[in-house]
Tab-separated table of C-alpha atoms in Angstrom:
chain	number	residue	atom	x	y	z
A	1	UNK	CA	-13.597	-24.036	-5.075
A	2	UNK	CA	-13.854	-23.004	-8.432
A	3	UNK	CA	-11.574	-21.157	-11.625
A	4	UNK	CA	-11.994	-18.290	-10.408
A	5	UNK	CA	-9.948	-18.850	-7.301
A	6	UNK	CA	-7.092	-19.866	-9.194
A	7	UNK	CA	-7.570	-16.839	-11.501
A	8	UNK	CA	-7.334	-14.495	-8.219
A	9	UNK	CA	-4.542	-16.058	-7.227
A	10	UNK	CA	-2.429	-15.979	-10.365
A	11	UNK	CA	-3.315	-12.086	-10.547
A	12	UNK	CA	-3.657	-10.448	-7.720
A	13	UNK	CA	-1.095	-12.575	-5.415
A	14	UNK	CA	2.323	-12.019	-7.450
A	15	UNK	CA	0.911	-8.167	-7.088
A	16	UNK	CA	0.423	-7.816	-3.558
A	17	UNK	CA	3.891	-9.925	-2.842
A	18	UNK	CA	5.420	-7.108	-5.454
A	19	UNK	CA	4.059	-4.379	-2.998
A	20	UNK	CA	4.777	-6.316	0.092
A	21	UNK	CA	8.428	-7.033	-0.740
A	22	UNK	CA	8.954	-3.338	-1.660
A	23	UNK	CA	7.622	-1.741	1.122
A	24	UNK	CA	9.655	-4.445	3.276
A	25	UNK	CA	12.858	-3.712	1.510
A	26	UNK	CA	12.640	0.142	1.339
A	27	UNK	CA	11.325	1.121	4.606
A	28	UNK	CA	13.038	-1.612	6.279
A	29	UNK	CA	16.865	0.022	5.182
A	30	UNK	CA	15.366	3.146	6.554
A	31	UNK	CA	14.652	1.866	9.824
A	32	UNK	CA	17.726	-0.205	10.307
A	33	UNK	CA	19.465	3.321	10.145
A	34	UNK	CA	17.111	4.897	12.790
A	35	UNK	CA	18.788	5.863	16.165
A	36	UNK	CA	16.511	5.133	19.147
A	37	UNK	CA	16.364	9.041	19.544
A	38	UNK	CA	15.309	10.219	16.162
A	39	UNK	CA	11.819	9.404	16.785
A	40	UNK	CA	10.214	11.459	19.701
A	41	UNK	CA	7.176	9.334	20.010
A	42	UNK	CA	5.572	8.056	23.234
A	43	UNK	CA	6.797	4.804	23.699
A	44	UNK	CA	4.317	2.957	26.267
A	45	UNK	CA	0.657	2.447	25.874
A	46	UNK	CA	0.486	-1.054	27.770
A	47	UNK	CA	2.394	-2.650	29.767
A	48	UNK	CA	3.470	-5.097	27.295
A	49	UNK	CA	7.058	-3.926	25.405
A	50	UNK	CA	6.405	-5.807	22.134
A	51	UNK	CA	2.771	-4.681	21.524
A	52	UNK	CA	4.126	-0.715	22.457
A	53	UNK	CA	7.090	-1.345	20.182
A	54	UNK	CA	4.109	-2.245	17.214
A	55	UNK	CA	1.692	0.299	18.286
A	56	UNK	CA	4.822	3.003	18.801
A	57	UNK	CA	5.886	2.405	15.174
A	58	UNK	CA	2.562	2.573	13.947
A	59	UNK	CA	1.861	5.867	15.270
A	60	UNK	CA	5.367	7.346	14.289
A	61	UNK	CA	4.794	6.234	10.842
A	62	UNK	CA	1.543	7.634	10.635
A	63	UNK	CA	3.141	11.279	12.246
A	64	UNK	CA	5.914	11.267	9.467
A	65	UNK	CA	3.038	10.303	6.617
A	66	UNK	CA	0.960	13.820	7.499
A	67	UNK	CA	4.144	15.609	8.304
A	68	UNK	CA	4.917	15.029	3.944
A	69	UNK	CA	2.523	17.816	2.065
A	70	UNK	CA	1.501	14.896	-0.359
A	71	UNK	CA	1.601	12.276	1.737
A	72	UNK	CA	-0.956	14.387	3.886
A	73	UNK	CA	-3.335	14.033	1.211
A	74	UNK	CA	-2.479	10.225	0.601
A	75	UNK	CA	-3.581	9.267	3.537
A	76	UNK	CA	-6.682	11.205	3.667
A	77	UNK	CA	-7.616	9.747	0.261
A	78	UNK	CA	-6.419	5.732	1.941
A	79	UNK	CA	-8.611	6.551	4.857
A	80	UNK	CA	-11.805	6.884	2.756
A	81	UNK	CA	-10.490	3.969	0.897
A	82	UNK	CA	-10.493	1.689	3.848
A	83	UNK	CA	-13.569	2.819	5.398
A	84	UNK	CA	-15.159	1.286	1.578
A	85	UNK	CA	-13.494	-1.655	2.304
A	86	UNK	CA	-14.413	-2.312	5.500
A	87	UNK	CA	-17.894	-1.782	4.791
A	88	UNK	CA	-17.573	-4.319	2.256
A	89	UNK	CA	-15.611	-6.832	4.168
A	90	UNK	CA	-18.257	-6.635	6.798
A	91	UNK	CA	-21.043	-6.868	4.633
A	92	UNK	CA	-19.356	-10.027	2.200
A	93	UNK	CA	-18.884	-12.156	5.671
A	94	UNK	CA	-22.593	-11.236	6.865
A	95	UNK	CA	-23.755	-12.649	3.718
A	96	UNK	CA	-25.783	-16.028	4.399
A	97	UNK	CA	-23.291	-18.227	2.635
A	98	UNK	CA	-20.248	-16.889	3.928
A	99	UNK	CA	-20.828	-16.500	7.401
A	100	UNK	CA	-19.321	-19.512	8.297
A	101	UNK	CA	-16.004	-19.221	6.355
A	102	UNK	CA	-13.103	-17.024	6.995
A	103	UNK	CA	-14.630	-14.024	5.391
A	104	UNK	CA	-16.618	-13.216	8.388
A	105	UNK	CA	-13.333	-12.983	10.412
A	106	UNK	CA	-13.892	-9.031	9.929
A	107	UNK	CA	-12.046	-7.657	12.946
A	108	UNK	CA	-8.872	-9.710	11.595
A	109	UNK	CA	-8.786	-8.296	7.811
A	110	UNK	CA	-9.673	-5.057	8.895
A	111	UNK	CA	-6.811	-4.862	11.954
A	112	UNK	CA	-4.154	-6.076	9.044
A	113	UNK	CA	-5.320	-3.312	6.858
A	114	UNK	CA	-4.466	-0.754	9.708
A	115	UNK	CA	-1.318	-2.267	10.059
A	116	UNK	CA	0.012	-3.608	7.325
A	117	UNK	CA	-1.421	-1.633	4.532
A	118	UNK	CA	-4.689	-2.189	2.549
A	119	UNK	CA	-3.259	-3.200	-0.586
A	120	UNK	CA	-1.329	-6.051	1.364
A	121	UNK	CA	-4.348	-7.771	2.685
A	122	UNK	CA	-6.826	-7.506	-0.658
A	123	UNK	CA	-4.159	-8.640	-2.781
A	124	UNK	CA	-2.673	-11.526	-1.193
A	125	UNK	CA	-4.927	-12.598	1.248
A	126	UNK	CA	-8.560	-11.434	1.092
A	127	UNK	CA	-9.106	-11.994	-3.023
A	128	UNK	CA	-8.458	-15.205	-3.296
A	129	UNK	CA	-10.049	-16.394	-0.237
A	130	UNK	CA	-13.351	-14.615	-1.302
A	131	UNK	CA	-13.379	-16.425	-4.588
A	132	UNK	CA	-12.381	-19.852	-2.902
A	133	UNK	CA	-15.473	-19.585	-0.860
A	134	UNK	CA	-17.474	-17.921	-3.968
A	135	UNK	CA	-20.552	-20.069	-4.161
A	136	UNK	CA	-21.461	-21.377	-7.662
A	137	UNK	CA	-25.454	-21.048	-6.835
A	138	UNK	CA	-27.113	-17.678	-8.089
A	139	UNK	CA	-29.832	-18.283	-5.726
A	140	UNK	CA	-30.727	-14.839	-4.326
A	141	UNK	CA	-31.341	-16.313	-0.780
A	142	UNK	CA	-27.438	-16.912	-0.471
A	143	UNK	CA	-26.646	-13.272	-0.686
A	144	UNK	CA	-28.956	-11.843	1.939
A	145	UNK	CA	-27.616	-9.561	4.452
A	146	UNK	CA	-29.729	-8.715	7.448
A	147	UNK	CA	-31.326	-5.341	7.000
A	148	UNK	CA	-30.170	-4.071	10.717
A	149	UNK	CA	-27.004	-5.406	10.058
A	150	UNK	CA	-26.047	-3.293	6.833
A	151	UNK	CA	-27.696	-0.186	8.761
A	152	UNK	CA	-25.656	-1.348	11.769
A	153	UNK	CA	-22.171	-1.580	9.722
A	154	UNK	CA	-22.487	2.199	8.143
A	155	UNK	CA	-23.479	3.977	11.648
A	156	UNK	CA	-20.454	1.947	12.884
A	157	UNK	CA	-18.803	3.446	10.349
A	158	UNK	CA	-19.221	6.905	10.750
A	159	UNK	CA	-18.715	6.394	14.428
A	160	UNK	CA	-15.352	5.491	13.390
A	161	UNK	CA	-14.501	8.824	11.338
A	162	UNK	CA	-14.849	10.904	14.135
A	163	UNK	CA	-10.986	10.217	15.369
A	164	UNK	CA	-10.147	11.015	11.680
A	165	UNK	CA	-11.879	14.650	11.689
A	166	UNK	CA	-10.280	15.310	14.995
A	167	UNK	CA	-6.850	14.575	13.726
A	168	UNK	CA	-7.442	16.657	10.673
A	169	UNK	CA	-8.524	19.387	12.428
A	170	UNK	CA	-6.803	21.794	14.961
A	171	UNK	CA	-7.631	19.730	17.606
A	172	UNK	CA	-5.144	17.667	17.430
A	173	UNK	CA	-1.975	19.337	17.567
A	174	UNK	CA	1.140	18.073	16.026
A	175	UNK	CA	2.991	15.831	18.385
A	176	UNK	CA	0.535	15.827	20.946
A	177	UNK	CA	-0.810	13.047	23.337
A	178	UNK	CA	-3.842	13.623	21.826
A	179	UNK	CA	-2.895	13.310	18.324
A	180	UNK	CA	-0.911	10.164	19.221
A	181	UNK	CA	-4.465	9.064	20.847
A	182	UNK	CA	-6.466	9.683	17.712
A	183	UNK	CA	-4.195	7.761	15.479
A	184	UNK	CA	-3.719	4.890	18.281
A	185	UNK	CA	-7.875	4.877	18.068
A	186	UNK	CA	-8.134	4.842	14.489
A	187	UNK	CA	-5.422	2.116	14.115
A	188	UNK	CA	-7.697	-0.161	16.436
A	189	UNK	CA	-10.905	0.999	15.533
A	190	UNK	CA	-11.369	-2.310	13.876
A	191	UNK	CA	-12.102	-4.231	17.190
A	192	UNK	CA	-14.583	-1.593	18.640
A	193	UNK	CA	-16.330	-1.170	15.307
A	194	UNK	CA	-17.026	-4.930	14.983
A	195	UNK	CA	-18.505	-4.851	18.372
A	196	UNK	CA	-20.571	-2.060	17.352
A	197	UNK	CA	-22.272	-3.127	14.701
A	198	UNK	CA	-22.525	-6.753	15.783
A	199	UNK	CA	-24.571	-5.544	18.940
A	200	UNK	CA	-26.264	-2.795	17.663
A	201	UNK	CA	-27.941	-5.274	14.813
A	202	UNK	CA	-30.976	-5.649	16.180
A	203	UNK	CA	-31.546	-1.717	16.918
A	204	UNK	CA	-31.266	-1.577	13.552
A	205	UNK	CA	-33.585	-4.308	12.425
A	206	UNK	CA	-36.986	-3.273	11.091
A	207	UNK	CA	-40.598	-4.291	12.223
A	208	UNK	CA	-41.948	-6.943	10.079
A	209	UNK	CA	-45.664	-6.816	10.190
A	210	UNK	CA	-46.028	-8.511	6.753
A	211	UNK	CA	-47.922	-11.946	5.869
A	212	UNK	CA	-45.687	-15.438	6.460
A	213	UNK	CA	-46.068	-15.067	2.030
A	214	UNK	CA	-44.437	-11.756	1.453
A	215	UNK	CA	-41.610	-11.712	4.443
A	216	UNK	CA	-39.208	-13.609	2.258
A	217	UNK	CA	-39.537	-11.163	-0.746
A	218	UNK	CA	-39.935	-8.102	1.857
A	219	UNK	CA	-37.107	-9.297	3.722
A	220	UNK	CA	-34.583	-9.536	0.370
A	221	UNK	CA	-35.789	-6.034	-0.673
A	222	UNK	CA	-35.313	-4.176	2.602
A	223	UNK	CA	-31.530	-6.019	2.582
A	224	UNK	CA	-30.799	-4.611	-0.535
A	225	UNK	CA	-32.440	-1.110	-0.329
A	226	UNK	CA	-30.005	-1.619	3.245
A	227	UNK	CA	-26.836	-2.423	1.241
A	228	UNK	CA	-27.658	-0.027	-1.329
A	229	UNK	CA	-27.650	2.546	0.638
A	230	UNK	CA	-24.972	1.883	2.648
A	231	UNK	CA	-22.757	1.993	-0.600
A	232	UNK	CA	-24.413	4.839	-2.117
A	233	UNK	CA	-23.875	6.937	1.221
A	234	UNK	CA	-20.351	5.840	1.657
A	235	UNK	CA	-19.570	6.714	-2.710
A	236	UNK	CA	-20.879	10.340	-2.181
A	237	UNK	CA	-18.626	10.845	1.061
A	238	UNK	CA	-15.740	9.935	-0.995
A	239	UNK	CA	-16.443	11.793	-3.679
A	240	UNK	CA	-16.741	14.958	-1.546
A	241	UNK	CA	-13.604	13.435	0.127
A	242	UNK	CA	-11.843	13.163	-3.327
A	243	UNK	CA	-12.805	17.104	-4.687
A	244	UNK	CA	-12.249	18.427	-1.415
A	245	UNK	CA	-8.592	16.718	-1.058
A	246	UNK	CA	-8.002	18.137	-4.870
A	247	UNK	CA	-8.884	21.799	-3.938
A	248	UNK	CA	-6.840	21.757	-1.440
A	249	UNK	CA	-3.675	20.862	-3.424
A	250	UNK	CA	-4.282	23.622	-5.350
A	251	UNK	CA	-4.747	25.923	-2.790
A	252	UNK	CA	-1.462	25.030	-0.845
A	253	UNK	CA	0.295	25.015	-4.078
A	254	UNK	CA	1.005	20.827	-4.584
A	255	UNK	CA	1.392	20.177	-7.841
A	256	UNK	CA	0.081	16.536	-8.061
A	257	UNK	CA	2.217	15.419	-10.904
A	258	UNK	CA	5.352	16.459	-9.900
A	259	UNK	CA	4.833	15.011	-6.302
A	260	UNK	CA	3.987	11.576	-7.523
A	261	UNK	CA	6.976	11.534	-9.996
A	262	UNK	CA	9.004	12.920	-6.610
A	263	UNK	CA	7.816	10.062	-4.697
A	264	UNK	CA	8.323	7.263	-7.695
A	265	UNK	CA	12.102	8.379	-7.922
A	266	UNK	CA	12.527	8.704	-4.196
A	267	UNK	CA	15.224	5.964	-2.742
A	268	UNK	CA	16.083	4.122	0.734
A	269	UNK	CA	19.287	5.722	1.012
A	270	UNK	CA	18.254	9.063	0.953
A	271	UNK	CA	18.960	12.082	-0.987
A	272	UNK	CA	21.056	15.426	-0.134
A	273	UNK	CA	20.741	16.876	2.816
A	274	UNK	CA	17.756	14.687	3.943
A	275	UNK	CA	17.341	13.755	7.738
A	276	UNK	CA	16.463	10.513	9.160
A	277	UNK	CA	12.818	11.950	9.572
A	278	UNK	CA	13.035	14.083	6.210
A	279	UNK	CA	13.606	10.622	4.531
A	280	UNK	CA	11.180	8.793	6.636
A	281	UNK	CA	8.578	10.855	5.580
A	282	UNK	CA	9.225	10.679	1.915
A	283	UNK	CA	9.688	6.589	1.843
A	284	UNK	CA	6.264	6.553	4.298
A	285	UNK	CA	4.779	8.624	1.605
A	286	UNK	CA	5.767	6.652	-1.036
A	287	UNK	CA	4.447	3.647	0.534
A	288	UNK	CA	0.775	5.234	1.175
A	289	UNK	CA	1.078	5.759	-2.957
A	290	UNK	CA	1.726	2.543	-3.316
A	291	UNK	CA	-0.931	1.033	-1.471
A	292	UNK	CA	-3.516	3.555	-3.030
A	293	UNK	CA	-2.272	2.188	-6.399
A	294	UNK	CA	-2.111	-1.508	-5.872
A	295	UNK	CA	-5.445	-1.381	-3.160
A	296	UNK	CA	-6.896	0.293	-6.498
A	297	UNK	CA	-5.468	-2.805	-8.878
A	298	UNK	CA	-6.834	-5.125	-6.202
A	299	UNK	CA	-10.661	-3.942	-6.419
A	300	UNK	CA	-10.239	-3.792	-10.523
A	301	UNK	CA	-9.357	-7.868	-10.153
A	302	UNK	CA	-12.532	-8.317	-7.705
A	303	UNK	CA	-14.579	-6.760	-10.026
A	304	UNK	CA	-13.061	-8.476	-13.122
A	305	UNK	CA	-14.448	-11.542	-11.864
A	306	UNK	CA	-17.332	-10.784	-11.011
A	307	UNK	CA	-18.499	-8.737	-13.674
A	308	UNK	CA	-15.838	-8.472	-16.783
A	309	UNK	CA	-13.244	-6.438	-18.104
A	310	UNK	CA	-15.681	-3.912	-19.049
A	311	UNK	CA	-16.806	-3.103	-15.633
A	312	UNK	CA	-12.950	-3.397	-14.382
A	313	UNK	CA	-11.914	-0.757	-16.756
A	314	UNK	CA	-14.463	1.583	-15.740
A	315	UNK	CA	-13.494	1.086	-12.293
A	316	UNK	CA	-9.989	1.574	-12.850
A	317	UNK	CA	-10.849	4.648	-14.819
A	318	UNK	CA	-13.526	5.968	-12.082
A	319	UNK	CA	-10.829	5.516	-9.784
A	320	UNK	CA	-9.137	8.539	-11.191
A	321	UNK	CA	-12.279	10.726	-12.573
A	322	UNK	CA	-14.046	10.295	-8.695
A	323	UNK	CA	-11.489	8.626	-6.624
A	324	UNK	CA	-10.731	5.248	-5.254
A	325	UNK	CA	-13.119	5.062	-2.743
A	326	UNK	CA	-16.272	6.254	-4.596
A	327	UNK	CA	-15.749	4.378	-7.585
A	328	UNK	CA	-15.607	1.307	-5.516
A	329	UNK	CA	-18.526	1.993	-3.382
A	330	UNK	CA	-20.566	3.167	-6.346
A	331	UNK	CA	-20.019	-0.440	-7.866
A	332	UNK	CA	-20.782	-2.435	-4.552
A	333	UNK	CA	-24.519	-0.717	-4.939
A	334	UNK	CA	-24.487	-1.572	-8.541
A	335	UNK	CA	-23.401	-5.079	-7.973
A	336	UNK	CA	-25.941	-5.222	-4.822
A	337	UNK	CA	-28.911	-4.460	-7.336
A	338	UNK	CA	-27.387	-7.540	-9.223
A	339	UNK	CA	-26.807	-10.259	-6.740
A	340	UNK	CA	-30.183	-9.526	-5.109
A	341	UNK	CA	-32.361	-8.963	-7.888
A	342	UNK	CA	-35.808	-9.452	-6.869
A	343	UNK	CA	-36.724	-10.400	-10.491
A	344	UNK	CA	-35.002	-13.973	-10.175
A	345	UNK	CA	-37.752	-14.752	-7.249
A	346	UNK	CA	-40.572	-13.420	-9.347
A	347	UNK	CA	-39.354	-16.094	-12.392
A	348	UNK	CA	-39.481	-18.977	-9.551
A	349	UNK	CA	-42.756	-18.027	-9.155
A	350	UNK	CA	-41.729	-17.528	-5.397
């Protein structure tokens, strides 16, 4: 434990609890006014009533967000940001000095993010825990991730995006069984994702033909390149998605500023002429907007405590210019070059 843990706790936790309380209050008030026949999603997925109720609520919430014009944009933006976050938590949990800590419970953080919102998990739990286990040593060896693991994380994430591509295409019609199944696949994807990248790691490991003397440095170089490549790929992917969404809003006549103001001003008690389903679309889209903003703030706090105020400001501004998912991914690539600096080994004479 070090001073950064207490700073993270003081900065991120109150913001996270604010977002959680706001969502709980607004969505709770709306949900209490619903009748059982208002939501038409299927209510049977497993033989466990409690689990079915949770899954039904998650599927219905996702459907309602995508029925709102700007909510659909925000949800798509969050998919990209969530992918970047998944890559970060998997990579950090795979580092040598963090493998035996709760940060290695990737499936838990990912599934909680899908159900409770990325910002809530990032601000309330993951960031404080990260700095609680933050090493005091700058030894490059502590930060290495196996090359095969980095490649497997990226490959499994790309596979995970396939259901989202299907969902956003004409293949999955609204209110269809396929739509519900695709949403469910993405919601529960963390379980399959962790299994995929853990089991496929040996397949992606490079062959080592070097001598024992050079093996140490080569492993670090390969690790650094693999992780940097993963983050750069995700950064470019999020960048294309961000500008694609911007063009889509312009094509469909969605006014971004007016849409943001409208969602910010939305109240849980509803508006004139809004049905319960329409109100749900607005409030759930408001939650997604808050989730994007607070998750961006959380990432900025994470950057602040590692590389200072300047980098945090750059990340915050970059989230507006190139999108939050790409901004954080590009930073993560830059950070990897710093923490796995081979020159540090050269200075030690290794």
